[in-house]
Coordinates of C-alpha atoms and ligand atoms in Angstrom, one line a residue:
M42 CA 31.6 -20.7 33.6
K43 CA 30.0 -17.3 34.1
I44 CA 32.4 -14.1 35.6
Y45 CA 30.8 -10.6 36.0
V46 CA 32.8 -7.6 36.2
P47 CA 31.0 -4.2 36.0
R48 CA 31.2 -1.7 33.3
D49 CA 29.8 0.9 35.4
A50 CA 32.0 3.9 35.7
A51 CA 32.6 3.8 39.2
A52 CA 34.3 0.4 38.5
L53 CA 36.1 1.5 35.5
G54 CA 37.5 4.1 37.5
V55 CA 39.2 1.9 39.7
G56 CA 40.3 -0.6 37.2
A57 CA 37.6 -2.9 36.2
D58 CA 38.4 -3.0 32.5
Q59 CA 42.3 -4.2 33.6
T60 CA 40.5 -6.7 36.0
A61 CA 38.3 -7.9 33.3
E62 CA 41.2 -8.2 30.6
G63 CA 43.3 -10.1 33.3
L64 CA 40.8 -12.5 34.2
V65 CA 40.0 -13.7 30.5
A66 CA 43.8 -13.8 29.6
E67 CA 44.6 -16.0 33.0
A68 CA 41.6 -17.9 32.2
R69 CA 43.0 -18.7 28.7
R70 CA 46.3 -19.4 30.1
R71 CA 45.0 -21.8 32.3
G72 CA 42.6 -23.6 29.7
I73 CA 39.5 -22.8 31.7
A74 CA 36.5 -21.5 29.2
V75 CA 35.0 -18.6 30.9
E76 CA 31.8 -16.4 29.6
L77 CA 32.9 -12.6 30.9
I78 CA 29.6 -10.6 31.4
R79 CA 30.0 -7.0 31.9
N80 CA 27.2 -6.1 34.4
G81 CA 26.1 -2.7 36.3
S82 CA 27.5 -2.0 39.7
R83 CA 25.6 -3.5 42.7
G84 CA 26.5 -0.4 44.7
L85 CA 28.8 -1.6 46.8
L86 CA 31.4 0.8 45.7
W87 CA 34.1 0.4 48.3
L88 CA 34.1 -3.3 46.6
E89 CA 34.7 -2.4 43.3
P90 CA 35.8 -3.8 40.8
L91 CA 33.7 -6.3 42.2
V92 CA 34.2 -9.7 40.8
E93 CA 31.6 -12.5 40.8
V94 CA 31.4 -16.0 39.8
D95 CA 28.5 -18.2 39.3
V96 CA 28.8 -21.2 41.3
G97 CA 25.9 -23.6 40.6
G98 CA 23.4 -20.7 39.9
T99 CA 24.7 -18.8 43.3
R100 CA 26.7 -15.7 42.6
M101 CA 29.7 -15.5 44.8
A102 CA 31.8 -12.2 45.4
Y103 CA 35.4 -10.9 45.7
G104 CA 36.5 -7.5 45.8
P105 CA 38.2 -5.2 45.3
V106 CA 40.0 -7.3 42.9
Q107 CA 42.8 -5.7 41.0
S108 CA 44.3 -7.2 37.7
E109 CA 47.6 -8.5 39.9
D110 CA 45.1 -10.0 42.2
V111 CA 43.6 -12.2 39.2
A112 CA 46.3 -15.1 39.5
G113 CA 46.0 -15.6 43.3
L114 CA 42.4 -15.9 42.7
F115 CA 42.6 -18.8 40.5
D116 CA 45.2 -20.3 42.4
A117 CA 42.8 -20.3 45.3
D118 CA 40.0 -21.8 43.0
F119 CA 37.6 -19.0 43.3
T120 CA 35.9 -20.7 40.1
S121 CA 34.2 -23.1 42.2
G122 CA 33.3 -20.4 45.0
K123 CA 36.6 -21.0 47.4
P124 CA 37.6 -18.9 49.7
H125 CA 40.2 -16.2 49.5
A126 CA 41.1 -13.2 51.1
L127 CA 38.8 -11.0 48.8
S128 CA 36.2 -13.4 49.3
H129 CA 32.7 -12.1 50.6
G130 CA 30.8 -15.0 50.1
V131 CA 27.3 -15.4 48.6
T132 CA 26.8 -11.8 46.8
A133 CA 23.1 -11.6 47.8
E134 CA 23.8 -12.6 51.5
I135 CA 26.2 -9.5 52.0
P136 CA 24.4 -7.4 54.7
Y137 CA 24.8 -4.0 52.8
L138 CA 22.7 -5.8 49.9
K139 CA 20.4 -8.3 52.1
R140 CA 18.9 -5.4 53.7
Q141 CA 17.8 -3.3 50.6
E142 CA 14.5 -3.3 49.2
R143 CA 15.6 -3.0 45.8
L144 CA 12.6 -2.3 43.5
T145 CA 13.4 0.3 41.1
F146 CA 17.3 -1.1 41.0
A147 CA 16.0 -4.8 41.4
R148 CA 18.1 -5.8 38.3
V149 CA 21.2 -3.5 38.4
G150 CA 24.1 -5.6 38.7
I151 CA 22.3 -8.8 38.2
T152 CA 21.5 -8.7 34.5
D153 CA 23.7 -8.2 31.5
P154 CA 22.7 -4.2 30.7
R155 CA 22.7 -4.7 26.9
S156 CA 20.8 -7.8 26.7
L157 CA 17.2 -7.3 26.0
E158 CA 16.5 -11.3 26.6
D159 CA 18.3 -11.0 30.0
Y160 CA 16.1 -7.9 30.9
K161 CA 12.9 -10.0 29.9
E162 CA 13.9 -12.8 31.8
H163 CA 14.2 -10.7 34.9
G164 CA 10.7 -9.7 34.6
G165 CA 11.4 -6.6 32.0
Y166 CA 8.7 -5.4 29.9
R167 CA 5.6 -7.0 31.8
G168 CA 5.0 -3.2 33.1
L169 CA 4.4 -2.0 29.4
A170 CA 2.4 -5.4 28.6
A171 CA 0.1 -4.5 31.5
A172 CA 0.0 -0.8 30.4
L173 CA -0.7 -1.7 26.7
A174 CA -3.9 -3.3 28.1
Q175 CA -5.0 -0.3 29.9
K176 CA -6.7 3.3 28.9
P177 CA -4.5 6.4 29.3
A178 CA -6.7 7.4 32.0
D179 CA -6.1 3.9 33.8
I180 CA -2.5 3.9 33.6
I181 CA -2.3 7.3 35.3
A182 CA -4.8 6.3 37.9
D183 CA -2.3 3.6 39.2
V184 CA 0.9 5.8 39.0
T185 CA -1.2 8.2 40.9
A186 CA -2.4 5.5 43.6
S187 CA 1.3 4.0 44.0
G188 CA 1.9 7.5 45.5
L189 CA 5.1 7.9 43.4
R190 CA 6.5 11.4 43.7
G191 CA 9.0 12.9 41.6
R192 CA 12.7 11.8 42.6
G193 CA 14.5 14.7 41.0
G194 CA 14.1 16.9 44.1
A195 CA 10.9 18.4 44.2
A196 CA 8.9 15.4 45.2
F197 CA 5.9 16.4 43.1
P198 CA 3.5 13.5 42.5
A199 CA 4.1 11.8 39.2
G200 CA 0.3 11.0 38.5
I201 CA -0.8 14.7 38.9
K202 CA 1.8 15.8 36.3
W203 CA 0.8 12.9 33.8
K204 CA -2.8 13.6 34.1
T205 CA -2.3 17.4 33.4
V206 CA -0.4 16.4 30.1
L207 CA -3.1 13.9 29.1
G208 CA -5.8 16.4 29.4
A209 CA -3.9 19.3 27.7
P210 CA -4.9 19.9 24.3
G211 CA -2.4 19.3 21.3
T212 CA -1.8 16.5 18.7
Q213 CA 2.0 16.6 19.8
K214 CA 3.1 15.9 23.1
Y215 CA 6.7 14.9 24.7
I216 CA 8.2 12.6 27.4
V217 CA 11.6 14.2 28.7
C218 CA 13.8 12.5 31.0
N219 CA 16.1 14.4 33.3
A220 CA 19.1 12.9 33.3
D221 CA 21.3 15.9 34.1
E222 CA 22.0 14.5 37.7
G223 CA 24.0 17.6 38.8
D224 CA 23.7 17.2 42.5
S225 CA 27.1 16.5 44.6
G226 CA 27.3 13.0 45.9
T227 CA 24.6 11.7 43.6
F228 CA 25.0 8.9 41.2
S229 CA 21.8 6.7 41.3
D230 CA 20.7 8.0 37.7
R231 CA 24.0 6.9 36.4
M232 CA 24.4 3.8 38.1
L233 CA 20.6 3.0 36.6
M234 CA 21.2 4.1 33.1
E235 CA 24.5 2.0 33.0
G236 CA 23.1 -0.8 35.0
D237 CA 19.8 -1.3 33.5
P238 CA 19.0 1.1 30.9
F239 CA 15.6 -0.8 29.6
V240 CA 13.8 -0.1 32.7
L241 CA 14.2 3.5 31.9
I242 CA 13.3 3.0 28.4
E243 CA 10.1 1.2 29.6
G244 CA 9.1 3.6 32.1
M245 CA 9.3 6.5 29.3
T246 CA 7.3 4.5 27.0
I247 CA 4.5 3.8 29.6
A248 CA 4.6 7.4 30.3
G249 CA 4.4 8.1 26.2
L250 CA 1.2 5.6 26.3
A251 CA -0.7 7.5 29.4
T252 CA -0.3 10.9 28.1
G253 CA -0.4 10.3 24.0
A254 CA 3.3 11.6 23.3
T255 CA 4.9 9.7 20.7
Q256 CA 8.3 11.1 21.0
G257 CA 10.6 11.1 24.1
Y258 CA 14.1 12.7 24.7
I259 CA 16.4 11.7 27.4
Y260 CA 18.7 14.7 28.6
L261 CA 21.8 13.3 29.7
R262 CA 24.6 15.0 31.5
W263 CA 27.7 15.2 29.3
E264 CA 30.1 13.7 31.9
Y265 CA 28.3 10.3 31.5
P266 CA 29.5 9.0 28.4
Q267 CA 29.2 5.4 29.5
A268 CA 25.6 5.9 30.3
K269 CA 25.3 7.3 26.7
L270 CA 26.7 4.1 25.3
A271 CA 24.6 1.8 27.6
L272 CA 21.5 4.0 26.7
E273 CA 22.0 4.0 22.8
A274 CA 22.7 0.3 22.8
A275 CA 19.3 -0.3 24.8
I276 CA 17.1 2.0 22.6
A277 CA 18.8 0.1 19.3
A278 CA 17.9 -3.3 20.8
A279 CA 14.3 -2.2 22.0
A280 CA 13.6 -0.8 18.8
A281 CA 14.7 -3.6 16.7
A282 CA 12.5 -5.7 19.2
R283 CA 9.3 -3.3 18.3
Y284 CA 9.3 -2.1 22.1
L285 CA 10.3 1.1 20.5
G286 CA 9.0 2.6 17.1
Q287 CA 5.8 3.5 15.4
N288 CA 4.1 0.1 16.3
I289 CA 4.9 -0.9 19.7
Q290 CA 4.3 -4.7 20.1
G291 CA 1.6 -4.8 17.1
S292 CA -0.5 -2.2 19.3
G293 CA -0.5 0.5 16.5
K294 CA 0.6 2.9 19.1
A295 CA 4.1 5.1 18.7
F296 CA 6.7 6.3 20.9
E297 CA 10.4 7.0 19.4
L298 CA 13.1 8.0 21.9
E299 CA 16.6 9.6 21.6
V300 CA 19.6 10.5 23.9
R301 CA 20.5 14.5 23.7
M302 CA 23.9 15.4 25.7
G303 CA 23.5 18.0 28.3
A304 CA 25.5 21.4 28.1
G305 CA 27.3 21.1 31.5
A306 CA 25.7 23.5 33.8
Y307 CA 24.0 22.6 37.1
I308 CA 21.0 24.9 36.1
C309 CA 20.5 22.9 33.0
G310 CA 19.0 20.4 35.6
E311 CA 16.3 22.8 36.2
E312 CA 13.4 21.6 34.2
T313 CA 12.5 24.8 32.3
S314 CA 16.7 25.6 31.6
L315 CA 16.9 22.0 30.8
L316 CA 14.1 22.3 27.8
E317 CA 15.7 25.8 26.9
S318 CA 18.7 23.5 26.3
L319 CA 17.0 21.1 24.6
E320 CA 15.8 23.3 22.1
G321 CA 19.3 24.4 21.3
K322 CA 19.4 27.7 23.4
R323 CA 21.4 28.9 26.5
G324 CA 20.1 27.1 29.2
Q325 CA 18.1 29.8 31.6
V326 CA 15.4 29.3 33.6
R327 CA 11.7 30.2 32.1
F328 CA 9.0 31.9 33.8
K329 CA 6.0 29.9 35.2
P330 CA 3.4 29.9 34.4
P331 CA 3.1 28.5 31.5
L332 CA 3.9 25.1 33.1
P333 CA 6.1 22.6 31.0
A334 CA 3.3 19.9 31.5
L335 CA 0.9 22.7 29.0
Q336 CA 3.6 24.5 27.2
G337 CA 7.2 22.7 27.4
L338 CA 9.2 21.3 25.0
W339 CA 8.9 23.6 21.9
A340 CA 5.8 25.0 23.5
K341 CA 3.9 21.5 23.3
P342 CA 2.6 19.5 26.6
T343 CA 5.8 17.8 27.9
V344 CA 6.2 15.2 30.8
I345 CA 9.5 16.1 32.5
N346 CA 10.5 13.7 35.3
N347 CA 13.6 12.7 36.8
V348 CA 15.4 9.2 35.8
I349 CA 14.3 7.3 39.0
T350 CA 10.9 8.7 38.4
F351 CA 10.6 6.9 35.1
A352 CA 12.4 3.8 36.3
S353 CA 10.1 3.3 39.0
V354 CA 7.1 3.1 37.0
P355 CA 7.7 -0.5 35.6
I356 CA 7.3 -2.1 38.6
I357 CA 4.1 -0.1 39.6
L358 CA 2.2 -1.0 36.4
D359 CA 3.6 -5.0 36.9
R360 CA 3.1 -5.4 40.5
G361 CA 0.4 -3.0 40.9
A362 CA -0.1 0.1 42.8
K363 CA -0.8 -1.2 46.2
F364 CA 2.4 -3.3 46.2
Y365 CA 4.5 -0.3 45.5
Q366 CA 2.3 1.9 48.2
H367 CA 2.9 -0.5 50.7
F368 CA 6.3 0.6 51.0
G369 CA 7.4 3.8 52.7
M370 CA 5.7 6.1 55.3
G371 CA 3.3 9.1 55.6
R372 CA 3.4 10.9 52.2
S373 CA 6.6 9.2 51.1
R374 CA 5.5 5.7 49.3
G375 CA 7.8 3.5 47.9
T376 CA 11.6 3.3 48.0
L377 CA 14.3 5.9 47.4
P378 CA 17.7 4.8 46.4
M379 CA 20.0 6.9 48.7
Q380 CA 23.6 7.6 47.9
L381 CA 26.3 7.5 50.4
A382 CA 29.3 9.5 49.7
G383 CA 31.9 11.9 51.0
N384 CA 33.8 11.0 54.2
I385 CA 32.2 7.6 54.3
K386 CA 33.5 4.0 55.0
Q387 CA 31.1 2.0 52.7
G388 CA 29.9 4.5 50.1
G389 CA 27.6 3.3 47.7
L390 CA 23.6 3.1 46.7
V391 CA 21.3 1.7 49.0
E392 CA 17.4 1.3 48.0
I393 CA 15.2 1.2 50.9
A394 CA 11.5 2.0 51.7
F395 CA 11.4 5.6 53.2
G396 CA 11.2 5.5 56.9
M397 CA 14.7 4.4 58.2
T398 CA 16.7 6.9 60.0
M399 CA 19.7 8.8 58.7
R400 CA 21.6 7.2 61.6
E401 CA 20.7 3.7 60.5
L402 CA 21.8 4.7 56.9
L403 CA 25.1 6.4 57.7
Y404 CA 26.3 3.8 60.6
D405 CA 24.3 0.5 59.8
F406 CA 25.1 0.6 55.7
G407 CA 28.1 3.3 55.5
G408 CA 29.7 2.0 58.7
G409 CA 30.6 5.7 59.9
S410 CA 33.3 7.7 58.6
F411 CA 36.0 6.7 56.2
S412 CA 38.7 8.5 58.3
G413 CA 37.6 6.4 61.6
R414 CA 36.7 10.5 63.2
P415 CA 33.6 11.1 64.7
L416 CA 30.7 12.4 61.9
R417 CA 30.0 15.9 62.5
A418 CA 27.7 17.0 59.7
V419 CA 25.9 15.4 56.6
Q420 CA 24.7 17.2 53.6
V421 CA 21.5 15.9 52.6
G422 CA 19.9 16.8 49.0
G423 CA 22.6 17.9 46.9
P424 CA 24.4 21.5 47.0
L425 CA 21.0 23.2 47.8
G426 CA 20.4 20.5 50.8
A427 CA 21.0 21.9 54.5
Y428 CA 23.9 20.8 56.7
H429 CA 22.7 18.3 59.3
P430 CA 24.3 17.9 62.7
E431 CA 24.4 14.9 64.8
S432 CA 21.5 15.6 67.0
Q433 CA 19.4 15.5 63.7
F434 CA 20.4 12.1 62.3
D435 CA 17.4 10.4 64.0
T436 CA 15.2 12.0 61.3
P437 CA 13.7 9.3 59.1
L438 CA 14.2 9.7 55.5
D439 CA 10.7 11.1 54.4
Y440 CA 9.9 14.1 52.4
E441 CA 8.0 16.0 55.1
A442 CA 10.3 15.1 58.2
F443 CA 13.3 16.7 56.5
A444 CA 11.0 19.8 55.5
A445 CA 10.2 20.1 59.3
I446 CA 13.8 20.4 59.8
K447 CA 14.5 22.9 57.3
G448 CA 16.2 20.4 54.9
M449 CA 15.0 18.5 52.1
L450 CA 15.8 14.9 50.9
G451 CA 16.1 16.0 47.2
H452 CA 17.5 13.3 44.8
G453 CA 18.5 11.2 48.0
G454 CA 22.4 12.2 48.0
I455 CA 24.2 12.2 51.4
V456 CA 27.3 13.6 51.7
A457 CA 29.1 13.0 55.1
F458 CA 31.6 15.0 56.8
D459 CA 34.1 14.4 59.9
D460 CA 35.0 16.9 62.8
S461 CA 37.6 18.2 60.8
V462 CA 35.1 19.7 58.7
D463 CA 35.0 23.9 58.5
M464 CA 31.2 24.6 58.3
A465 CA 31.9 28.1 57.5
A466 CA 33.8 27.4 54.7
Q467 CA 31.2 24.8 53.7
A468 CA 28.7 27.7 53.9
R469 CA 30.8 30.4 52.2
Y470 CA 31.2 27.4 49.5
A471 CA 27.2 27.1 48.9
M472 CA 26.9 30.6 48.4
E473 CA 30.0 30.8 45.9
F474 CA 28.3 27.7 44.0
C475 CA 25.2 29.7 43.6
A476 CA 27.2 32.7 42.3
I477 CA 29.1 30.4 40.0
E478 CA 25.9 28.3 39.0
S479 CA 23.7 31.7 38.9
C480 CA 21.7 31.5 35.4
G481 CA 21.5 35.6 35.8
K482 CA 17.9 35.7 34.9
C483 CA 16.7 37.2 38.3
T484 CA 18.4 39.7 40.5
P485 CA 18.3 38.1 43.9
C486 CA 20.2 35.2 42.9
R487 CA 22.6 36.9 40.1
I488 CA 23.7 39.7 42.4
G489 CA 22.5 38.5 45.8
S490 CA 24.9 35.4 45.6
T491 CA 28.0 37.4 44.8
R492 CA 27.2 39.8 47.6
G493 CA 26.5 37.0 49.8
V494 CA 30.1 35.5 49.4
E495 CA 31.4 38.8 50.3
V496 CA 29.4 39.1 53.5
I497 CA 30.3 35.5 54.7
D498 CA 34.0 36.4 53.8
R499 CA 33.5 39.4 56.5
L500 CA 31.8 37.6 59.0
I501 CA 34.6 34.7 58.8
A502 CA 37.0 37.5 59.3
G503 CA 35.1 39.0 62.2
E504 CA 34.4 42.3 61.0
N505 CA 31.4 43.3 63.0
A506 CA 30.4 39.9 63.1
A507 CA 26.8 40.7 64.7
K508 CA 26.1 43.2 61.7
Q509 CA 27.6 40.5 59.2
E510 CA 25.4 37.8 60.4
A511 CA 22.3 39.9 60.5
I512 CA 23.1 41.3 56.9
L513 CA 23.3 37.4 55.8
R514 CA 20.0 36.3 57.3
D515 CA 18.2 39.1 55.6
L516 CA 19.9 38.6 52.3
C517 CA 19.0 34.7 52.6
E518 CA 15.4 35.7 53.4
T519 CA 15.8 37.8 49.8
L520 CA 17.0 34.8 48.3
T521 CA 14.4 32.6 49.5
Y522 CA 11.4 34.6 48.6
G523 CA 12.7 36.9 45.5
S524 CA 14.4 34.3 43.6
L525 CA 12.7 32.9 40.6
C526 CA 13.7 29.4 40.7
A527 CA 15.2 27.1 43.5
L528 CA 18.8 27.6 42.9
G529 CA 18.6 31.1 44.6
G530 CA 15.7 29.7 46.5
L531 CA 17.1 27.4 48.5
T532 CA 20.9 28.3 48.5
P533 CA 19.9 29.6 51.9
Y534 CA 19.4 26.3 53.4
P535 CA 23.1 25.1 53.4
V536 CA 24.3 28.4 54.4
I537 CA 21.7 29.3 57.2
S538 CA 21.9 25.5 58.5
A539 CA 25.8 25.7 58.5
L540 CA 25.1 29.3 60.6
N541 CA 22.7 28.0 62.9
H542 CA 24.0 24.3 63.8
F543 CA 27.5 25.2 63.6
P544 CA 28.0 29.2 65.1
Q545 CA 31.4 28.5 66.5
D546 CA 33.1 27.5 63.1
F547 CA 32.3 31.1 62.1
V548 CA 34.0 33.0 65.0
K549 CA 37.6 31.6 64.3
P550 CA 39.9 34.7 64.5
V551 CA 38.1 35.6 67.8
R552 CA 39.1 32.2 68.6
A553 CA 42.4 32.4 67.6
S554 CA 43.4 35.7 69.2
S555 CA 41.8 34.4 72.5
A556 CA 43.6 31.3 72.1
A557 CA 47.1 33.5 71.4
G558 CA 46.2 35.9 74.3
Ligands
LIG115 C1 19.0 24.5 40.0 C2 18.1 23.1 39.9 C3 18.8 22.1 39.5 C4 18.1 20.9 39.1 N1 18.8 19.5 38.6 C5 17.9 18.4 38.5 C6 18.7 17.1 38.3 O1 20.1 17.3 37.8 N2 18.1 16.4 37.8 C7 16.7 16.2 38.3 O2 16.1 15.3 37.8 N3 16.2 17.3 38.5 C8 16.6 18.3 38.7 N4 16.2 19.6 39.2 C9 14.4 19.3 39.4 C10 13.7 19.6 38.2 O3 13.6 21.1 37.8 C11 12.3 19.2 38.1 O4 12.0 19.3 39.3 C12 12.4 17.5 37.8 O5 13.1 17.2 36.7 C13 11.0 16.7 37.9 O6 10.9 15.7 37.7 P1 10.7 15.0 38.9 O7 9.2 15.3 39.1 O8 10.4 13.4 38.4 O9 11.4 14.9 40.2 C14 16.7 20.6 39.4 C15 15.9 21.7 40.1 C16 16.9 23.0 40.3 C17 16.3 24.3 40.6
LIG116 S1 17.2 32.0 41.0 FE1 19.2 32.1 39.9 S2 19.5 30.3 38.5 FE2 17.3 30.6 39.4 S3 16.4 31.9 37.5 FE3 17.4 33.1 39.1 S4 19.2 33.9 38.5 FE4 18.5 32.0 37.1

């Protein structure tokens, strides 16, 4: 009897360990032999802890299961898949999961993240096998043809970056994985590293083979201790089975991998700051050029990609560029794991091909707001993403479509707000975030963000509002065009979108006084 209880941090946060302990103790008390598997999360976060039982090869879902529900589940004979108030039937048939197109997350929640055997039984390391049979340039040609663009935010084509590193002179090159995941409302990197760490390791190893890099680092957000444990266990298992090391699968090719914990600053997710931090220095943005692809870690040619970018590579090598390229729309190819957070009924991870509209995602998957009130705004793409009003909910999830409405998909995070949100406060928060997180290297961001907060305060207070608004818009233009990196450069997105789409929220004192009058 196999029972699955996630070890994912989101599940642990709502009592998954206690549920697992309760299940094992209750089974023992009743003389039922069970094998407990600590899987990753399926991404249906409102149902965590989601317990699954294997009934004749079909997994049945129950959730959210707290330790006090365990005895009742046994009474209802849930180990035979019998109904119970917490039952959701066959897991794979739950509409939230069934409608997804899981390529990168194909194994997450299904396999035991610490078992290399399980990984291989579910198609793992087939991409590496294909890569080992190819020349570096051919691997890169596949990645390029797949249309894969970086999933960390900037959506830069992965193949072009890899080609630059392959062509860069130098005997020592590096592969660096950006696992800092600092964006608000995002958790796909974490879920993947905790739920299927081998796929990231495999993707980075393929990147090493493709570019001639023999050393890799995963720069991991320090708030992710569960991911660290999962990655380190998987790296040890991969090394023991010669999927890492000096002679990968007898090929004579080398690739070593280490996890390094981040310094805990949002700017350390910016690639050049990350490299500074990885070198043991304060995380501060570097001037570009030189590009990290030519002079990156310790001034050596370096591929730096997001977790999801690397994790998408094995399936491309295994199933072919055409297979992956077939998903998506326009220049946005493949799938994007969207993350639904904030005031949303069914928060979680939804991996789907580009092209679905935001409305479908928010209502068909998310089920509308958690509060039951109308959704008024969503912020897409992290703290530097724009706030979108309801009139833009029909925008397809596509990099170019979002750019056209002065927004960005970024790392795929969506934070929802209902009609009680104060958008002027959100705009102020965005500017304050920039002031707090600024690395201080360039003037527009370092000083402009602090002045920006003051201007927004005066605007909200109604002190010569028209003038303050003009100053704010002018300041945002300076930030856009004068900042060294995208922290200062994109902060105007949330600020100006709030101002443009929700101007009424910026005139509260006027409203209050006219109401009083
Ligand atoms: C302020 C700031 C924070 C960033 N944070 C992250 C992050 O947490 N994770 C990430 O993958 N990329 C982040 N990026 C983007 C990286 O600079 C870089 O574009 C990315 O790691 C490249 O990988 P990709 O091409 O696979 O997306 C950030 C960028 C900026 C400007
Ligand atoms: S924009 Fe801000 S975070 Fe970026 S380099 Fe300038 S001061 Fe640093």
